[in-house]
Each structure stands twice: as structure tokens, then as C-alpha cells.
mmCIF file of C-alpha atoms in Angstrom:
data_model
loop_
_atom_site.group_PDB
_atom_site.id
_atom_site.type_symbol
_atom_site.label_atom_id
_atom_site.label_comp_id
_atom_site.label_asym_id
_atom_site.label_seq_id
_atom_site.Cartn_x
_atom_site.Cartn_y
_atom_site.Cartn_z
ATOM 1 C CA MET A 16 48.471 -63.377 -33.218
ATOM 2 C CA GLU A 17 51.800 -64.736 -34.458
ATOM 3 C CA LEU A 18 53.760 -62.087 -32.535
ATOM 4 C CA PHE A 19 52.644 -63.662 -29.247
ATOM 5 C CA ALA A 20 53.454 -67.299 -30.085
ATOM 6 C CA ASN A 21 56.413 -67.219 -27.681
ATOM 7 C CA LYS A 22 54.155 -66.065 -24.831
ATOM 8 C CA ARG A 23 51.724 -68.924 -25.451
ATOM 9 C CA GLU A 24 54.575 -71.429 -25.603
ATOM 10 C CA LYS A 25 56.172 -70.057 -22.414
ATOM 11 C CA GLY A 26 52.859 -70.379 -20.576
ATOM 12 C CA VAL A 27 52.640 -74.048 -21.493
ATOM 13 C CA LEU A 28 56.278 -74.686 -20.512
ATOM 14 C CA ASP A 29 55.545 -73.170 -17.091
ATOM 15 C CA MET A 30 52.621 -75.609 -16.813
ATOM 16 C CA VAL A 31 54.881 -78.574 -17.614
ATOM 17 C CA ASP A 32 57.421 -77.461 -14.989
ATOM 18 C CA LEU A 33 54.687 -77.237 -12.351
ATOM 19 C CA LEU A 34 53.306 -80.673 -13.248
ATOM 20 C CA VAL A 35 56.774 -82.205 -12.916
ATOM 21 C CA PHE A 36 56.801 -80.854 -9.364
ATOM 22 C CA LYS A 37 53.240 -82.157 -8.826
ATOM 23 C CA GLN A 38 53.995 -85.744 -9.883
ATOM 24 C CA GLY A 39 51.993 -88.249 -7.864
ATOM 25 C CA LYS A 40 49.731 -85.532 -6.460
ATOM 26 C CA VAL A 41 46.110 -84.820 -7.314
ATOM 27 C CA VAL A 42 45.721 -81.954 -9.780
ATOM 28 C CA LYS A 43 42.485 -80.117 -10.572
ATOM 29 C CA ILE A 44 42.907 -79.886 -14.334
ATOM 30 C CA GLY A 45 40.332 -77.132 -14.802
ATOM 31 C CA ASN A 46 42.075 -74.785 -12.377
ATOM 32 C CA LEU A 47 45.505 -75.513 -13.830
ATOM 33 C CA VAL A 48 44.440 -74.812 -17.420
ATOM 34 C CA PHE A 49 42.551 -71.712 -16.313
ATOM 35 C CA SER A 50 45.647 -70.255 -14.650
ATOM 36 C CA VAL A 51 47.824 -71.039 -17.703
ATOM 37 C CA VAL A 52 45.430 -69.358 -20.148
ATOM 38 C CA PHE A 53 44.784 -66.447 -17.779
ATOM 39 C CA ASN A 54 48.528 -65.805 -17.565
ATOM 40 C CA VAL A 55 48.977 -66.088 -21.332
ATOM 41 C CA LEU A 56 46.249 -63.494 -21.855
ATOM 42 C CA GLY A 57 47.790 -61.400 -19.073
ATOM 43 C CA ASN A 58 51.114 -61.369 -20.899
ATOM 44 C CA ILE A 59 49.467 -60.503 -24.211
ATOM 45 C CA CYS A 60 47.449 -57.679 -22.671
ATOM 46 C CA PHE A 61 49.706 -56.441 -19.858
ATOM 47 C CA SER A 62 53.120 -58.146 -20.256
ATOM 48 C CA ARG A 63 52.737 -59.892 -16.899
ATOM 49 C CA ASP A 64 51.399 -63.019 -15.226
ATOM 50 C CA MET A 65 48.055 -62.558 -13.481
ATOM 51 C CA VAL A 66 48.157 -65.503 -11.052
ATOM 52 C CA LYS A 67 50.703 -67.951 -9.649
ATOM 53 C CA LEU A 68 50.257 -71.403 -11.155
ATOM 54 C CA ASP A 69 50.725 -73.076 -7.790
ATOM 55 C CA ASP A 70 48.369 -70.704 -5.958
ATOM 56 C CA GLU A 71 45.246 -72.866 -5.794
ATOM 57 C CA ARG A 72 43.338 -70.401 -3.646
ATOM 58 C CA GLY A 73 44.107 -67.368 -5.806
ATOM 59 C CA THR A 74 43.303 -69.275 -8.989
ATOM 60 C CA SER A 75 39.988 -70.541 -7.610
ATOM 61 C CA GLU A 76 39.022 -67.013 -6.555
ATOM 62 C CA MET A 77 39.876 -65.540 -9.964
ATOM 63 C CA LYS A 78 38.113 -68.371 -11.778
ATOM 64 C CA GLY A 79 35.079 -67.785 -9.564
ATOM 65 C CA HIS A 80 34.892 -64.124 -10.628
ATOM 66 C CA ILE A 81 35.035 -65.128 -14.305
ATOM 67 C CA TRP A 82 32.428 -67.882 -13.956
ATOM 68 C CA LYS A 83 30.027 -65.658 -12.000
ATOM 69 C CA PHE A 84 30.297 -62.959 -14.646
ATOM 70 C CA MET A 85 29.556 -65.435 -17.449
ATOM 71 C CA GLU A 86 26.665 -66.872 -15.471
ATOM 72 C CA CYS A 87 25.188 -63.402 -14.916
ATOM 73 C CA GLY A 88 25.549 -62.583 -18.582
ATOM 74 C CA THR A 89 23.801 -65.724 -19.819
ATOM 75 C CA THR A 90 21.105 -66.425 -17.221
ATOM 76 C CA PRO A 91 17.665 -65.669 -18.746
ATOM 77 C CA ILE A 92 15.706 -62.941 -17.038
ATOM 78 C CA LEU A 93 11.991 -62.186 -17.025
ATOM 79 C CA ALA A 94 12.402 -59.327 -19.522
ATOM 80 C CA ASP A 95 13.768 -61.799 -22.101
ATOM 81 C CA PHE A 96 10.328 -63.375 -22.276
ATOM 82 C CA PHE A 97 8.139 -60.426 -21.269
ATOM 83 C CA PRO A 98 9.602 -57.159 -22.653
ATOM 84 C CA ILE A 99 7.176 -55.148 -20.534
ATOM 85 C CA PHE A 100 9.481 -55.824 -17.567
ATOM 86 C CA ASP A 101 12.523 -54.393 -19.349
ATOM 87 C CA GLY A 102 14.218 -51.879 -17.062
ATOM 88 C CA ILE A 103 12.841 -53.475 -13.872
ATOM 89 C CA ASP A 104 15.376 -55.620 -12.023
ATOM 90 C CA ILE A 105 12.836 -57.977 -10.436
ATOM 91 C CA GLN A 106 15.277 -60.882 -10.075
ATOM 92 C CA GLY A 107 18.193 -58.733 -8.954
ATOM 93 C CA GLN A 108 20.290 -59.898 -11.917
ATOM 94 C CA LYS A 109 21.496 -56.404 -12.795
ATOM 95 C CA LYS A 110 22.726 -55.885 -9.260
ATOM 96 C CA LYS A 111 24.588 -59.206 -9.365
ATOM 97 C CA ALA A 112 26.043 -58.355 -12.781
ATOM 98 C CA LYS A 113 27.348 -54.998 -11.535
ATOM 99 C CA LYS A 114 29.080 -56.695 -8.615
ATOM 100 C CA CYS A 115 30.683 -59.177 -11.034
ATOM 101 C CA LEU A 116 31.844 -56.331 -13.263
ATOM 102 C CA ASP A 117 33.345 -54.426 -10.347
ATOM 103 C CA ASN A 118 35.255 -57.526 -9.188
ATOM 104 C CA LEU A 119 36.720 -58.070 -12.646
ATOM 105 C CA PHE A 120 37.602 -54.418 -13.229
ATOM 106 C CA LYS A 121 39.564 -54.450 -9.960
ATOM 107 C CA VAL A 122 41.802 -57.193 -11.408
ATOM 108 C CA TRP A 123 43.399 -54.820 -13.911
ATOM 109 C CA GLU A 124 42.455 -51.269 -12.875
ATOM 110 C CA GLY A 125 45.754 -50.827 -11.002
ATOM 111 C CA ILE A 126 47.730 -51.935 -14.055
ATOM 112 C CA ILE A 127 45.906 -49.442 -16.286
ATOM 113 C CA LYS A 128 46.395 -46.615 -13.780
ATOM 114 C CA LYS A 129 50.126 -47.264 -13.488
ATOM 115 C CA ARG A 130 50.555 -47.421 -17.261
ATOM 116 C CA ARG A 131 48.729 -44.103 -17.672
ATOM 117 C CA GLU A 132 51.023 -42.520 -15.091
ATOM 118 C CA GLU A 133 54.008 -43.726 -17.116
ATOM 119 C CA GLN A 134 52.610 -41.883 -20.114
ATOM 120 C CA HIS A 135 52.887 -38.557 -18.260
ATOM 121 C CA CYS A 136 56.663 -38.965 -18.069
ATOM 122 C CA ASN A 137 58.884 -37.546 -20.777
ATOM 123 C CA GLU A 138 58.368 -39.443 -24.005
ATOM 124 C CA SER A 139 61.966 -40.679 -23.991
ATOM 125 C CA ASP A 140 61.467 -42.205 -20.540
ATOM 126 C CA VAL A 141 58.253 -44.067 -21.339
ATOM 127 C CA LYS A 142 58.772 -47.833 -21.459
ATOM 128 C CA LYS A 143 57.084 -49.465 -24.423
ATOM 129 C CA HIS A 144 55.777 -52.888 -23.487
ATOM 130 C CA GLY A 145 54.484 -53.768 -26.932
ATOM 131 C CA ASP A 146 51.324 -55.334 -25.507
ATOM 132 C CA PHE A 147 47.606 -54.846 -26.113
ATOM 133 C CA LEU A 148 47.286 -52.245 -23.357
ATOM 134 C CA ASP A 149 49.968 -50.107 -25.016
ATOM 135 C CA LEU A 150 48.011 -50.359 -28.263
ATOM 136 C CA MET A 151 44.736 -49.282 -26.664
ATOM 137 C CA LEU A 152 46.335 -46.358 -24.830
ATOM 138 C CA ALA A 153 48.138 -45.224 -27.982
ATOM 139 C CA ASN A 154 44.769 -45.109 -29.743
ATOM 140 C CA GLY A 155 43.196 -42.945 -27.047
ATOM 141 C CA PHE A 156 40.935 -45.534 -25.417
ATOM 142 C CA SER A 157 39.190 -44.347 -22.251
ATOM 143 C CA ASP A 158 39.238 -46.491 -19.097
ATOM 144 C CA ASP A 159 35.669 -47.611 -19.785
ATOM 145 C CA GLN A 160 36.559 -48.662 -23.330
ATOM 146 C CA ILE A 161 39.587 -50.595 -22.081
ATOM 147 C CA ASN A 162 37.565 -52.269 -19.334
ATOM 148 C CA TYR A 163 34.889 -53.521 -21.690
ATOM 149 C CA MET A 164 37.413 -54.620 -24.307
ATOM 150 C CA LEU A 165 39.219 -56.701 -21.679
ATOM 151 C CA LEU A 166 35.856 -57.994 -20.525
ATOM 152 C CA GLU A 167 35.436 -59.518 -23.983
ATOM 153 C CA ILE A 168 38.894 -61.099 -23.897
ATOM 154 C CA PHE A 169 39.431 -62.651 -20.462
ATOM 155 C CA PRO A 170 36.122 -64.438 -19.687
ATOM 156 C CA ALA A 171 35.647 -65.820 -23.205
ATOM 157 C CA GLY A 172 39.292 -66.812 -23.573
ATOM 158 C CA THR A 173 39.675 -68.576 -20.238
ATOM 159 C CA GLY A 174 36.229 -70.148 -19.829
ATOM 160 C CA THR A 175 35.870 -71.959 -23.134
ATOM 161 C CA LEU A 176 39.479 -73.196 -23.258
ATOM 162 C CA THR A 177 39.379 -74.494 -19.701
ATOM 163 C CA SER A 178 36.177 -76.406 -20.354
ATOM 164 C CA THR A 179 37.413 -77.871 -23.658
ATOM 165 C CA ILE A 180 40.713 -79.166 -22.228
ATOM 166 C CA GLU A 181 38.942 -80.647 -19.202
ATOM 167 C CA TRP A 182 36.496 -82.533 -21.449
ATOM 168 C CA ALA A 183 39.342 -83.616 -23.750
ATOM 169 C CA MET A 184 41.358 -85.141 -20.902
ATOM 170 C CA ALA A 185 38.296 -86.945 -19.559
ATOM 171 C CA GLU A 186 37.459 -88.426 -22.984
ATOM 172 C CA LEU A 187 41.053 -89.495 -23.641
ATOM 173 C CA LEU A 188 41.331 -91.152 -20.243
ATOM 174 C CA ARG A 189 38.156 -93.138 -20.937
ATOM 175 C CA ASN A 190 39.375 -94.131 -24.404
ATOM 176 C CA LYS A 191 42.855 -95.596 -23.936
ATOM 177 C CA GLU A 192 43.189 -96.692 -27.545
ATOM 178 C CA VAL A 193 42.639 -93.132 -28.725
ATOM 179 C CA LEU A 194 45.059 -91.792 -26.090
ATOM 180 C CA ASN A 195 47.786 -94.251 -27.154
ATOM 181 C CA LYS A 196 47.279 -93.415 -30.823
ATOM 182 C CA LEU A 197 47.529 -89.691 -30.079
ATOM 183 C CA TYR A 198 50.709 -90.186 -28.047
ATOM 184 C CA SER A 199 52.264 -92.231 -30.861
ATOM 185 C CA GLU A 200 51.587 -89.425 -33.316
ATOM 186 C CA LEU A 201 53.074 -86.835 -30.953
ATOM 187 C CA LYS A 202 56.165 -88.944 -30.289
ATOM 188 C CA LYS A 203 56.759 -89.569 -33.995
ATOM 189 C CA VAL A 204 56.416 -85.936 -35.094
ATOM 190 C CA ILE A 205 57.930 -84.142 -32.105
ATOM 191 C CA ASN A 206 60.775 -86.629 -31.571
ATOM 192 C CA SER A 207 62.115 -85.074 -28.327
ATOM 193 C CA ASN A 208 62.067 -81.542 -29.783
ATOM 194 C CA PRO A 209 60.314 -78.692 -27.975
ATOM 195 C CA ILE A 210 56.575 -78.592 -28.705
ATOM 196 C CA GLN A 211 55.863 -75.485 -30.778
ATOM 197 C CA GLU A 212 52.787 -74.103 -32.494
ATOM 198 C CA SER A 213 54.447 -74.576 -35.862
ATOM 199 C CA THR A 214 54.664 -78.301 -35.100
ATOM 200 C CA ILE A 215 51.293 -79.131 -33.599
ATOM 201 C CA PHE A 216 49.311 -78.198 -36.693
ATOM 202 C CA GLN A 217 51.142 -80.995 -38.532
ATOM 203 C CA LEU A 218 49.324 -83.518 -36.307
ATOM 204 C CA PRO A 219 46.098 -84.703 -38.000
ATOM 205 C CA TYR A 220 45.064 -87.048 -35.183
ATOM 206 C CA LEU A 221 45.465 -84.332 -32.538
ATOM 207 C CA ASN A 222 43.326 -82.059 -34.694
ATOM 208 C CA ALA A 223 40.717 -84.826 -35.090
ATOM 209 C CA CYS A 224 40.617 -85.421 -31.307
ATOM 210 C CA ILE A 225 40.000 -81.736 -30.605
ATOM 211 C CA LYS A 226 37.261 -81.540 -33.230
ATOM 212 C CA GLU A 227 35.567 -84.588 -31.703
ATOM 213 C CA VAL A 228 35.696 -83.005 -28.229
ATOM 214 C CA LEU A 229 34.126 -79.826 -29.613
ATOM 215 C CA ARG A 230 31.399 -81.866 -31.309
ATOM 216 C CA LEU A 231 30.499 -83.815 -28.173
ATOM 217 C CA HIS A 232 31.008 -80.937 -25.732
ATOM 218 C CA PRO A 233 30.543 -77.596 -27.537
ATOM 219 C CA PRO A 234 31.698 -74.718 -25.292
ATOM 220 C CA ILE A 235 28.426 -72.909 -26.021
ATOM 221 C CA ALA A 236 25.473 -75.311 -26.085
ATOM 222 C CA PHE A 237 22.922 -72.723 -27.243
ATOM 223 C CA LEU A 238 24.084 -69.997 -29.592
ATOM 224 C CA PRO A 239 21.888 -66.865 -29.282
ATOM 225 C CA HIS A 240 21.101 -64.546 -32.183
ATOM 226 C CA TYR A 241 18.752 -61.590 -32.515
ATOM 227 C CA ALA A 242 16.621 -61.185 -35.619
ATOM 228 C CA SER A 243 17.351 -57.676 -36.881
ATOM 229 C CA GLU A 244 14.420 -57.921 -39.295
ATOM 230 C CA THR A 245 11.337 -60.112 -39.642
ATOM 231 C CA CYS A 246 12.349 -63.119 -41.739
ATOM 232 C CA GLN A 247 11.328 -66.602 -42.857
ATOM 233 C CA VAL A 248 13.330 -69.623 -41.704
ATOM 234 C CA MET A 249 12.159 -73.095 -42.796
ATOM 235 C CA HIS A 250 8.544 -71.930 -43.152
ATOM 236 C CA TYR A 251 8.628 -70.222 -39.742
ATOM 237 C CA THR A 252 8.144 -66.463 -39.394
ATOM 238 C CA ILE A 253 10.736 -64.977 -37.032
ATOM 239 C CA PRO A 254 9.532 -61.546 -35.833
ATOM 240 C CA LYS A 255 11.951 -58.652 -35.683
ATOM 241 C CA ASP A 256 13.972 -58.404 -32.421
ATOM 242 C CA SER A 257 13.240 -62.046 -31.544
ATOM 243 C CA LEU A 258 15.914 -63.951 -29.656
ATOM 244 C CA VAL A 259 16.678 -67.176 -31.503
ATOM 245 C CA PHE A 260 18.757 -69.980 -29.971
ATOM 246 C CA VAL A 261 20.690 -72.354 -32.234
ATOM 247 C CA ASN A 262 21.051 -75.654 -30.383
ATOM 248 C CA LEU A 263 24.669 -76.576 -31.146
ATOM 249 C CA TRP A 264 24.610 -79.466 -28.690
ATOM 250 C CA ALA A 265 21.670 -81.078 -30.496
ATOM 251 C CA ILE A 266 23.310 -80.593 -33.902
ATOM 252 C CA GLY A 267 26.480 -82.291 -32.692
ATOM 253 C CA HIS A 268 24.502 -85.273 -31.351
ATOM 254 C CA ASP A 269 22.039 -85.659 -34.222
ATOM 255 C CA PRO A 270 22.023 -89.318 -35.436
ATOM 256 C CA LYS A 271 20.876 -88.107 -38.864
ATOM 257 C CA ILE A 272 24.198 -86.310 -39.240
ATOM 258 C CA TRP A 273 26.618 -88.330 -37.114
ATOM 259 C CA ASP A 274 27.100 -92.085 -36.935
ATOM 260 C CA ASP A 275 27.029 -93.298 -33.308
ATOM 261 C CA PRO A 276 26.846 -89.659 -32.140
ATOM 262 C CA PHE A 277 27.391 -90.235 -28.409
ATOM 263 C CA SER A 278 30.677 -92.119 -28.869
ATOM 264 C CA PHE A 279 34.100 -90.486 -28.874
ATOM 265 C CA LYS A 280 35.493 -91.314 -32.331
ATOM 266 C CA PRO A 281 38.140 -88.861 -33.603
ATOM 267 C CA GLU A 282 38.541 -91.029 -36.711
ATOM 268 C CA ARG A 283 35.338 -89.547 -38.101
ATOM 269 C CA PHE A 284 37.293 -86.323 -38.743
ATOM 270 C CA LEU A 285 40.268 -87.970 -40.458
ATOM 271 C CA ASN A 286 40.223 -87.543 -44.236
ATOM 272 C CA SER A 287 37.317 -85.142 -43.738
ATOM 273 C CA ASN A 288 37.004 -81.533 -44.861
ATOM 274 C CA LEU A 289 34.744 -80.662 -41.923
ATOM 275 C CA ASP A 290 36.186 -77.712 -40.006
ATOM 276 C CA PHE A 291 35.053 -75.343 -37.249
ATOM 277 C CA LYS A 292 35.478 -72.109 -39.223
ATOM 278 C CA GLY A 293 31.747 -71.629 -39.736
ATOM 279 C CA GLN A 294 31.410 -73.064 -43.247
ATOM 280 C CA ASP A 295 30.022 -76.479 -42.250
ATOM 281 C CA PHE A 296 26.662 -76.086 -40.529
ATOM 282 C CA GLU A 297 26.705 -79.567 -38.982
ATOM 283 C CA PHE A 298 29.736 -78.515 -36.927
ATOM 284 C CA LEU A 299 29.642 -74.977 -35.474
ATOM 285 C CA PRO A 300 31.394 -74.910 -32.059
ATOM 286 C CA PHE A 301 32.499 -71.313 -32.695
ATOM 287 C CA GLY A 302 29.370 -70.163 -34.494
ATOM 288 C CA ALA A 303 29.298 -68.859 -38.069
ATOM 289 C CA GLY A 304 29.042 -65.692 -40.115
ATOM 290 C CA ARG A 305 29.936 -62.161 -39.042
ATOM 291 C CA ARG A 306 29.002 -62.897 -35.433
ATOM 292 C CA MET A 307 31.121 -66.020 -34.995
ATOM 293 C CA CYS A 308 33.640 -66.170 -32.150
ATOM 294 C CA PRO A 309 36.465 -63.666 -32.795
ATOM 295 C CA GLY A 310 38.749 -65.649 -30.491
ATOM 296 C CA LEU A 311 38.850 -68.723 -32.757
ATOM 297 C CA PRO A 312 42.502 -68.243 -33.886
ATOM 298 C CA PHE A 313 43.709 -67.880 -30.289
ATOM 299 C CA ALA A 314 41.546 -70.732 -28.984
ATOM 300 C CA THR A 315 42.648 -73.279 -31.578
ATOM 301 C CA LYS A 316 46.335 -72.504 -31.114
ATOM 302 C CA GLN A 317 46.139 -72.636 -27.328
ATOM 303 C CA VAL A 318 43.997 -75.791 -27.092
ATOM 304 C CA HIS A 319 46.260 -77.727 -29.487
ATOM 305 C CA LEU A 320 49.381 -76.624 -27.617
ATOM 306 C CA ILE A 321 48.131 -77.395 -24.100
ATOM 307 C CA LEU A 322 46.602 -80.772 -24.963
ATOM 308 C CA ALA A 323 49.706 -81.852 -26.895
ATOM 309 C CA CYS A 324 51.948 -81.053 -23.905
ATOM 310 C CA LEU A 325 49.684 -82.786 -21.377
ATOM 311 C CA VAL A 326 49.592 -86.002 -23.431
ATOM 312 C CA TYR A 327 53.215 -85.997 -24.603
ATOM 313 C CA HIS A 328 54.947 -85.289 -21.282
ATOM 314 C CA PHE A 329 52.773 -87.160 -18.758
ATOM 315 C CA GLU A 330 50.915 -90.345 -17.955
ATOM 316 C CA TRP A 331 47.558 -89.638 -16.297
ATOM 317 C CA SER A 332 45.478 -91.601 -13.817
ATOM 318 C CA LEU A 333 42.531 -91.053 -11.520
ATOM 319 C CA PRO A 334 43.083 -90.613 -7.770
ATOM 320 C CA ASN A 335 43.288 -93.919 -5.870
ATOM 321 C CA ASP A 336 43.686 -95.753 -9.199
ATOM 322 C CA GLY A 337 40.040 -95.235 -10.060
ATOM 323 C CA ASP A 338 38.512 -96.844 -13.151
ATOM 324 C CA PRO A 339 38.317 -94.254 -15.995
ATOM 325 C CA LEU A 340 35.233 -96.007 -17.394
ATOM 326 C CA MET A 341 33.428 -95.093 -14.173
ATOM 327 C CA LEU A 342 34.321 -91.413 -14.534
ATOM 328 C CA ASP A 343 31.317 -89.128 -14.095
ATOM 329 C CA MET A 344 30.659 -87.488 -17.482
ATOM 330 C CA ASN A 345 27.516 -85.577 -16.545
ATOM 331 C CA GLU A 346 27.247 -82.062 -17.907
ATOM 332 C CA LYS A 347 26.316 -78.902 -16.083
ATOM 333 C CA TYR A 348 24.569 -76.409 -18.334
ATOM 334 C CA ALA A 349 26.392 -73.122 -18.138
ATOM 335 C CA VAL A 350 28.473 -70.918 -20.398
ATOM 336 C CA PRO A 351 30.766 -72.579 -21.143
ATOM 337 C CA LEU A 352 29.252 -76.086 -20.975
ATOM 338 C CA GLN A 353 31.003 -77.589 -17.950
ATOM 339 C CA ARG A 354 31.545 -80.896 -16.247
ATOM 340 C CA GLU A 355 29.202 -81.366 -13.328
ATOM 341 C CA LYS A 356 32.157 -82.540 -11.229
ATOM 342 C CA PRO A 357 35.698 -81.112 -11.630
ATOM 343 C CA LEU A 358 38.224 -83.448 -13.232
ATOM 344 C CA LEU A 359 40.876 -84.590 -10.739
ATOM 345 C CA LEU A 360 43.924 -86.368 -12.177
ATOM 346 C CA VAL A 361 47.343 -87.556 -11.053
ATOM 347 C CA PRO A 362 50.312 -86.863 -13.412
ATOM 348 C CA THR A 363 53.435 -89.002 -13.812
ATOM 349 C CA ARG A 364 56.317 -87.831 -16.005
ATOM 350 C CA LYS A 365 56.984 -90.064 -19.010
#
């Protein structure tokens, strides 16, 4: 993870450069963050950008493929409730899922093919990229294994981060006092130096803001688990092979756990040992145990870095000088948990 810090930082610097060019224009924050994260993952996996940051059409198309795949993978089907229908595609979900898979595999199949062809050259002529694809090929992964490994990386990495940053910017815009306090912390610590990962984790208020966003808007609202054996949970008998959903959204909004749970108050995490590493069951945005999100280290680094740059380098406003307090904060249930309406903002360089 540390070896690719420069790639994550470069991706964010490219975002800042684009936003300088976009000053005074309406920016769809979700699409911008998606393209940044998609390119960072592209450089980690393939040593190349996957989309152009200023290509709104290409970004929207790629984001659409990712979102459709995640929707197909999380939409309940009849067999989930009536196992007798397992193997029968009554709702056509399997057909839709295959189409989604094919669209995503096409994104990188040409890159994999070209890299394999390079391997057939003399060993001394083979260019070593030092990326994740090189590692998989060196370990003898088949194309199918590579495809499904990348399928774990790209949708999960882009979807949850995009959603979290979009919610964070909306909450900060609606809470000016919090935004000003966060900017003051950034200005004091960074002090005109380049924003680096080694710096942002020295920012307790930034960390508290991100935790509060994850509490209010967990990327995964319902965390699914299968019961591998029949067991007892709080006097309930859970039969073997049952699908159990942990309602993370409800936990994060429970008034028995959180004071004023629907308000955005990062201060609740200051001087608190609560963390999202799966040890505190009142706060589990990434899950817990052996099945918790494996992308947590990447996600936390990338979210901190992107949000710090957006707040430190730019002033933000709504189009037509709209009132942030009137901003639509309705949620659309999906994976990840999304805003019902995309967040549109106008940047101005500080």
C-alpha cells in the first residue's frame, strides 16, 4: 500500500489542476471523484490512467457500468427467499449480471492481452511495470482469475469512495462552522506545503469529519452475512445457510447509542477511541471480523487525501448561489448508499 502513495497523490494533484481550470463552472462532484479514484486504481493495477478527468461522457459511461454491476450483485432475487427457485432465472437477473460482467471485462481485457504478449518476448526485453497486473501474471493467474480479482477491486474501490466524498461535501456545505474549522486545521498543519498522506493523518478534525460522514451515511447500509452453522444470537435461532443482514444505517442512527443522531457533529469523535477497524460494534462502516472490507487501508488513505485537497484549495458554492440549507439530502438505497440527486457544486480557488 505504501509503495503506491505517489500514485494516489498524483491522482489528487491532477484533480486540483482540473478544478483550477473549472473555476466558476458547475462540477458534478460524484463523477469527478469517481474518475480520480478509477485512475488511481488503474495506475496501481495497470500503470495507466483509465479515463480522462475532463471527459464527462466517458466517465459517466464507465461509472454506469460499475453502478449497474453493483446493482445486479446486490438486488434480491426470488431464490434468496425461496431456495426452490435456485437455478431458475425468473427475473432475468443472471442475464443482466452477465452483460454487466462482459462490459467490465472489456475495460481491461486489451491491457491484459497486450501484457501477455510482452511476456512472450525475450526475458531481457520484457518491460517490468511493477504493478498489480505484473504480480498476478508472475504468479500464473489465468485470465478468469485476473478478471474476477479486478472485479473485486474496481467496483468496491470506486463506488464507496465516490459516495463518501459526495456525502462529505454536502454535509460540510450545510455546516459552515464545521467547514471553517476543518479549513483552519488544514491551513495550520499544511502551511502551504504539498498535501501528502503522511500529513493528513496528523489532522484529528479531518479524521473526525470523515468518521461522522461514515456514521450518518455508511457506504453499505445493510451488511449481509451467511450463517455457516446453526447458532444462537440474542435468544434467536439462526438456521444454517441463513442470510442475515446487519443494519449498519440503523446502528449509526440509534438514539440509544448516539446523542442527536441525525445531526452532523464531528466533535463527537474528538477525544474518542471509536474507530472503524471493526472493534467497536456501534460503528462498523467497513464491517468487522474476517469478512470485513479488505479495502479499508486504501479507502481511508484516499478519502482523507481527496477531501483535504477539496477543502484546502477551493471555496465551494451551489449553482446560482443556492442556499446550502435547502440542499436535498434524500438517500437512494443502493450499494453504495447514494444521494438521490447528484451533488453539483461550483469551485473557486482560494
